[in-house]
Tab-separated table of C-alpha atoms in Angstrom:
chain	number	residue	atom	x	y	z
A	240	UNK	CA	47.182	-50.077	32.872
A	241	UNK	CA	49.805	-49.033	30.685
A	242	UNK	CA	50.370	-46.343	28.331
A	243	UNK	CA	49.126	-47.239	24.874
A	244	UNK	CA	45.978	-48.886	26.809
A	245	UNK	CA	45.095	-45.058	28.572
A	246	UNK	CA	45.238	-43.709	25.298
A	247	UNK	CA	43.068	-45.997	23.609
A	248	UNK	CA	40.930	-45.627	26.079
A	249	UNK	CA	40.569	-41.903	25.644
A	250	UNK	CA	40.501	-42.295	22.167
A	251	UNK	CA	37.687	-44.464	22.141
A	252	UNK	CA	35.761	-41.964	24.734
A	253	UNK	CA	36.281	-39.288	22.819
A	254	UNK	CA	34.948	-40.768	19.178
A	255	UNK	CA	31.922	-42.551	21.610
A	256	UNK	CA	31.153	-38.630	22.610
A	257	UNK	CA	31.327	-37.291	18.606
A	258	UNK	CA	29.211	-39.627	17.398
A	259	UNK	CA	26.560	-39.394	19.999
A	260	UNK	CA	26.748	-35.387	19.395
A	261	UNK	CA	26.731	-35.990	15.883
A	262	UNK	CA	23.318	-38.537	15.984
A	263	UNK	CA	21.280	-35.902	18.200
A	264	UNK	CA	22.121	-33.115	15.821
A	265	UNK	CA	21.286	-34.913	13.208
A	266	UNK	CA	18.035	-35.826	14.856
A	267	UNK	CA	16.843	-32.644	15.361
A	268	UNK	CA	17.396	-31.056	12.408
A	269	UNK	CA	15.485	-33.791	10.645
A	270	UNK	CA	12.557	-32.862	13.563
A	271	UNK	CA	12.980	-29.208	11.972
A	272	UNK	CA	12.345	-30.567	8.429
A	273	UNK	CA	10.178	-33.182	8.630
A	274	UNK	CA	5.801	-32.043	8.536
A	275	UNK	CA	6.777	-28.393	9.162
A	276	UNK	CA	7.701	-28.906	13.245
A	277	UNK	CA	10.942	-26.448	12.496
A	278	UNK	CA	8.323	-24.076	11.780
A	279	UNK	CA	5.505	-24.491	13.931
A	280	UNK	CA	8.346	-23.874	16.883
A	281	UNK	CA	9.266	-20.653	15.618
A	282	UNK	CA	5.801	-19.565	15.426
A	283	UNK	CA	5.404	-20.123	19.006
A	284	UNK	CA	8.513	-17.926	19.695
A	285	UNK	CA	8.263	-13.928	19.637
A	286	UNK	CA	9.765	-12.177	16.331
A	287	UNK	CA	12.847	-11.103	16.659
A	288	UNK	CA	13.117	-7.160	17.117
A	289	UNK	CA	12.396	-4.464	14.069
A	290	UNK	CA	15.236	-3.332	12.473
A	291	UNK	CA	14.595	0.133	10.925
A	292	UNK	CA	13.645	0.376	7.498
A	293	UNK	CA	12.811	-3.634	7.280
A	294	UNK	CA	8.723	-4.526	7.739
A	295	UNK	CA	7.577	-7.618	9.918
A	296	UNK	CA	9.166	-11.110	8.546
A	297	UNK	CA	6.545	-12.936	9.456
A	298	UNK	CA	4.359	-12.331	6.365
A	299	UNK	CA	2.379	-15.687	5.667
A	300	UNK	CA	-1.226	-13.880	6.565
A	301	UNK	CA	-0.539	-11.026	4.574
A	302	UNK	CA	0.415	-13.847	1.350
A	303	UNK	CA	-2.781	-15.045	1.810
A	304	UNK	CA	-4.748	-11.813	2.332
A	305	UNK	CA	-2.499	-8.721	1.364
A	306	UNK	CA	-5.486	-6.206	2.192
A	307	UNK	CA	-3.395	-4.747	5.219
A	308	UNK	CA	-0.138	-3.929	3.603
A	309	UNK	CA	1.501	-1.133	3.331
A	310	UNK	CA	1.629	-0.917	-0.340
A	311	UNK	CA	-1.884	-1.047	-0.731
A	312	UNK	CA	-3.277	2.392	-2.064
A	313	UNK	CA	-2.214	5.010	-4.151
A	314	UNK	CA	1.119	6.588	-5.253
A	315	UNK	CA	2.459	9.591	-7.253
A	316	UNK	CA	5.881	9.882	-9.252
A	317	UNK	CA	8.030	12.063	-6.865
A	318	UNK	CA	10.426	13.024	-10.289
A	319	UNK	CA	12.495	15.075	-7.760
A	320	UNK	CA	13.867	12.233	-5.655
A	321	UNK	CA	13.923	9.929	-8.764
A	322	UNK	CA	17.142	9.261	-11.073
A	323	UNK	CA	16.652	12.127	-13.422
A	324	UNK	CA	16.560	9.881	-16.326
A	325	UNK	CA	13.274	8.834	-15.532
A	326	UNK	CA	11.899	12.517	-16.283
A	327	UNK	CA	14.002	12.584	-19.385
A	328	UNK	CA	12.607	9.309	-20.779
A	329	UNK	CA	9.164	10.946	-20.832
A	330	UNK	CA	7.800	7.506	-19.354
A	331	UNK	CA	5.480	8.848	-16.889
A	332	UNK	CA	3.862	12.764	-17.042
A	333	UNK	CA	3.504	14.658	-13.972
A	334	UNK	CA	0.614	12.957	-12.949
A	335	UNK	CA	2.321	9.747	-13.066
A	336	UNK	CA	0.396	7.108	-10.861
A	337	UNK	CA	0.367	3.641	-9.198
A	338	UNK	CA	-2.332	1.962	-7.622
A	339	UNK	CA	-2.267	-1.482	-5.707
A	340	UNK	CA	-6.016	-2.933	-4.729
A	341	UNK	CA	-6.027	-6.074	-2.897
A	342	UNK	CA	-8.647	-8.383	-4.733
A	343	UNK	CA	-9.146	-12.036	-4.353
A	344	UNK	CA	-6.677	-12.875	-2.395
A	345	UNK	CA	-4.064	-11.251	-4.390
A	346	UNK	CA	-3.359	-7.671	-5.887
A	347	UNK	CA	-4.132	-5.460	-8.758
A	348	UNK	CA	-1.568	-3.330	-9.995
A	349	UNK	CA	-2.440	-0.193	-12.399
A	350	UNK	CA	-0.014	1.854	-13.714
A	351	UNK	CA	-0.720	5.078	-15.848
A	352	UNK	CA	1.372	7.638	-17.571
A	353	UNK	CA	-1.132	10.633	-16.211
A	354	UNK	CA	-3.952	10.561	-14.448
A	355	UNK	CA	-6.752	10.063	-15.067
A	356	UNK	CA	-6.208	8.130	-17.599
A	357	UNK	CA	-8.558	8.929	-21.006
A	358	UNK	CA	-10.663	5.690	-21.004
A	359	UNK	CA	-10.496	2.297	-19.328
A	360	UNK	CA	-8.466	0.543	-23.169
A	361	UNK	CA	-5.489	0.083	-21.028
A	362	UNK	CA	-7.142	-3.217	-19.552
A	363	UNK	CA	-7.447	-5.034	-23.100
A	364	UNK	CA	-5.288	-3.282	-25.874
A	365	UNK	CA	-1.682	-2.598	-25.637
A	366	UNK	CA	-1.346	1.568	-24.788
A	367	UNK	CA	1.714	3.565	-23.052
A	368	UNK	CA	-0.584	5.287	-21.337
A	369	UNK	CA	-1.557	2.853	-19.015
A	370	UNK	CA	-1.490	-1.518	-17.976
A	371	UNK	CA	-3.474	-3.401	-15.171
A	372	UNK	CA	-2.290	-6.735	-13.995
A	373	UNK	CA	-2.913	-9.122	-11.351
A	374	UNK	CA	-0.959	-11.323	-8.746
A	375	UNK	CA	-0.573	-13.394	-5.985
A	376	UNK	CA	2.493	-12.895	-3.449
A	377	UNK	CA	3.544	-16.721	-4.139
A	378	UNK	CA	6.493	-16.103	-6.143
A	379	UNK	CA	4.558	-17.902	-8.896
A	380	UNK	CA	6.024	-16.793	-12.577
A	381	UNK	CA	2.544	-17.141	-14.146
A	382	UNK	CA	1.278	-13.936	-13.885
A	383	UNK	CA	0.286	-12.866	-17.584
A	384	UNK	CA	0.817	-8.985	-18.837
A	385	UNK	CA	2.566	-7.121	-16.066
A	386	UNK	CA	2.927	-4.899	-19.226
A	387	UNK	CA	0.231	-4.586	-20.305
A	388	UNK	CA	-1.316	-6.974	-23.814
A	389	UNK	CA	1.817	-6.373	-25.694
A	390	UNK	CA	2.087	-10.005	-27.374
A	391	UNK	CA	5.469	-10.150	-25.999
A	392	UNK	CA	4.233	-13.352	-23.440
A	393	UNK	CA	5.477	-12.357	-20.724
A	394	UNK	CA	4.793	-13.127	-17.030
A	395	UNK	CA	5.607	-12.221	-14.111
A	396	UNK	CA	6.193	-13.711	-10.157
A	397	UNK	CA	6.080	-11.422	-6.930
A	398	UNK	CA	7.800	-12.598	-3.337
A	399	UNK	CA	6.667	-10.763	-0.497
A	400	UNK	CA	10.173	-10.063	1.235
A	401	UNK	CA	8.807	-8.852	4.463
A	402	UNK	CA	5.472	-6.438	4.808
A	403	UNK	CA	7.403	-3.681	3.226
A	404	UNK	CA	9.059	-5.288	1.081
A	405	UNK	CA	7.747	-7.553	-2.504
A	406	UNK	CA	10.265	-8.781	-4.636
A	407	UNK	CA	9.019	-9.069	-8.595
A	408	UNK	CA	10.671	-11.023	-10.850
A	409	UNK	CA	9.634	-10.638	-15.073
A	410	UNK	CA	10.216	-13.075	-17.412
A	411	UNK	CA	9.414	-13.176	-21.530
A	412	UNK	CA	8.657	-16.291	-22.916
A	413	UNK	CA	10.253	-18.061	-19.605
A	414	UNK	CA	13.725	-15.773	-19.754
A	415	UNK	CA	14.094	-13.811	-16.484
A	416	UNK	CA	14.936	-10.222	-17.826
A	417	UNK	CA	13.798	-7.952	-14.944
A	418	UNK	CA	14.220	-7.433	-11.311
A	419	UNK	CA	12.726	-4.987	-8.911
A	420	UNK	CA	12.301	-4.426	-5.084
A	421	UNK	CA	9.217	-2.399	-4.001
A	422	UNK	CA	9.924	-1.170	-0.655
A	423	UNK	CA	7.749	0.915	1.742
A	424	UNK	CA	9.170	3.368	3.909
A	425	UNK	CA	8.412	2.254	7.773
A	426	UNK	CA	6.209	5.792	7.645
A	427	UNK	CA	3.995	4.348	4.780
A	428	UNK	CA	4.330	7.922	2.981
A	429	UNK	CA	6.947	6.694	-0.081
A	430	UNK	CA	7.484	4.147	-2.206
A	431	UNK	CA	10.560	3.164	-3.893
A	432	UNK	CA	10.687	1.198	-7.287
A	433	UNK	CA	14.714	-0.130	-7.934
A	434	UNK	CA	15.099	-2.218	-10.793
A	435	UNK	CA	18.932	-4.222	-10.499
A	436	UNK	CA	20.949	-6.331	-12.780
A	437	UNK	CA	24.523	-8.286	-12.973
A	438	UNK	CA	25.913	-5.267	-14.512
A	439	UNK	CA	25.146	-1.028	-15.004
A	440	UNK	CA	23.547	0.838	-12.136
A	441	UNK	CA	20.677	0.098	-10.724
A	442	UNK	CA	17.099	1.973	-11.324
A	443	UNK	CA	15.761	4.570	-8.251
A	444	UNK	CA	12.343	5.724	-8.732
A	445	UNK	CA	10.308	7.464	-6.250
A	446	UNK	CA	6.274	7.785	-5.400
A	447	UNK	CA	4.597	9.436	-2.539
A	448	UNK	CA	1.375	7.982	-1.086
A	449	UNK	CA	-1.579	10.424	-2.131
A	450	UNK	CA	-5.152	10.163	-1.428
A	451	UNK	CA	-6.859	9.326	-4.550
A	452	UNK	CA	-11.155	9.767	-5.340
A	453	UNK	CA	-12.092	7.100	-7.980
């Protein structure tokens, strides 16, 4: 065999060996993506280690039932730890509070300027003093009033990031125009609010878990 017949013999070995890689590569990741198989795998397979400050990953239970997470309950403004503008705004008094229920499969957020609040108004009319909304952890931008009834329609979607960790996205009249990771420290003692943008420094505000009598 001569020269230039060796080399088009490798030649044709070697494109015979990329496209057979190239067809069972392509098989399998259409395996992974076709009915959900990628993921049933990987729910057969341990999680992968925690790292630190980041929650489980494998969060579709608590989606579905959020009752056990670690934001459930109720929180304090810590105005020490905060970004001192928060104090200065006058936005929240001393008593400043948060409260997360889980309820029908999703969660019920209250938020009040002091505590406890004067009356129960905040869940109908449009007050500073305090707001109640409601939402599921589907990352869903239908949630209505996560201001409270201010006529401003605006909505609101929440991703649940990993067990510590929801993502909330607000939008008025279907324009994104707020951002903000809730995070839980691995201790389940603090809560951290930080509202980001594309530009300007980001929000940092503080609560500590407290044991609340309602």
């Amino acid at each position: 065999m001569n020269r230039s017949a060796r080399y088009l013999g490798f030649v044709s070995i070697g494109v015979a060996l990329m496209l057979a890689s190239g067809a069972r590569m392509l098989s399998q990741g259409n395996q992974g993506g076709r009915g959900g198989q990628g993921g049933e795998a990987r729910a057969k397979l341990p999680e992968a280690p925690p790292t630190g400050f980041f929650g489980s990953y494998r969060v579709v239970a608590d989606k579905m039932d959020p009752s056990k997470l670690p934001i459930i309950g109720a929180w304090r403004i810590n105005f020490d730890k905060s970004d001192p503008s928060m104090k200065a705004q006058g936005r929240f008094k001393e008593t400043g509070t948060a409260i997360y229920t889980a309820v029908n499969g999703g969660i019920k957020n209250e938020v009040f300027l002091f505590y406890p609040p004067k009356d129960d108004s905040y869940k109908t009319v449009f007050t500073d003093d305090g707001r109640e909304f409601w939402f599921k952890l589907d990352g869903k931008n239908i949630y209505e009033n996560p201001q409270g009834p201010n006529g401003l329609g605006q909505t609101v979607g929440m991703w649940l990031v990993d067990r510590n960790t929801i993502f909330r996205e607000r939008a008025t009249k279907g324009v994104i125009d707020e951002r903000v990771l809730y995070r839980v420290s691995p201790d389940g003692k603090t809560l951290v609010w930080t509202t980001f943008n594309s530009g300007g420094d980001s929000g940092h505000v503080v609560w500590d878990r407290i044991q609340l009598s309602r």
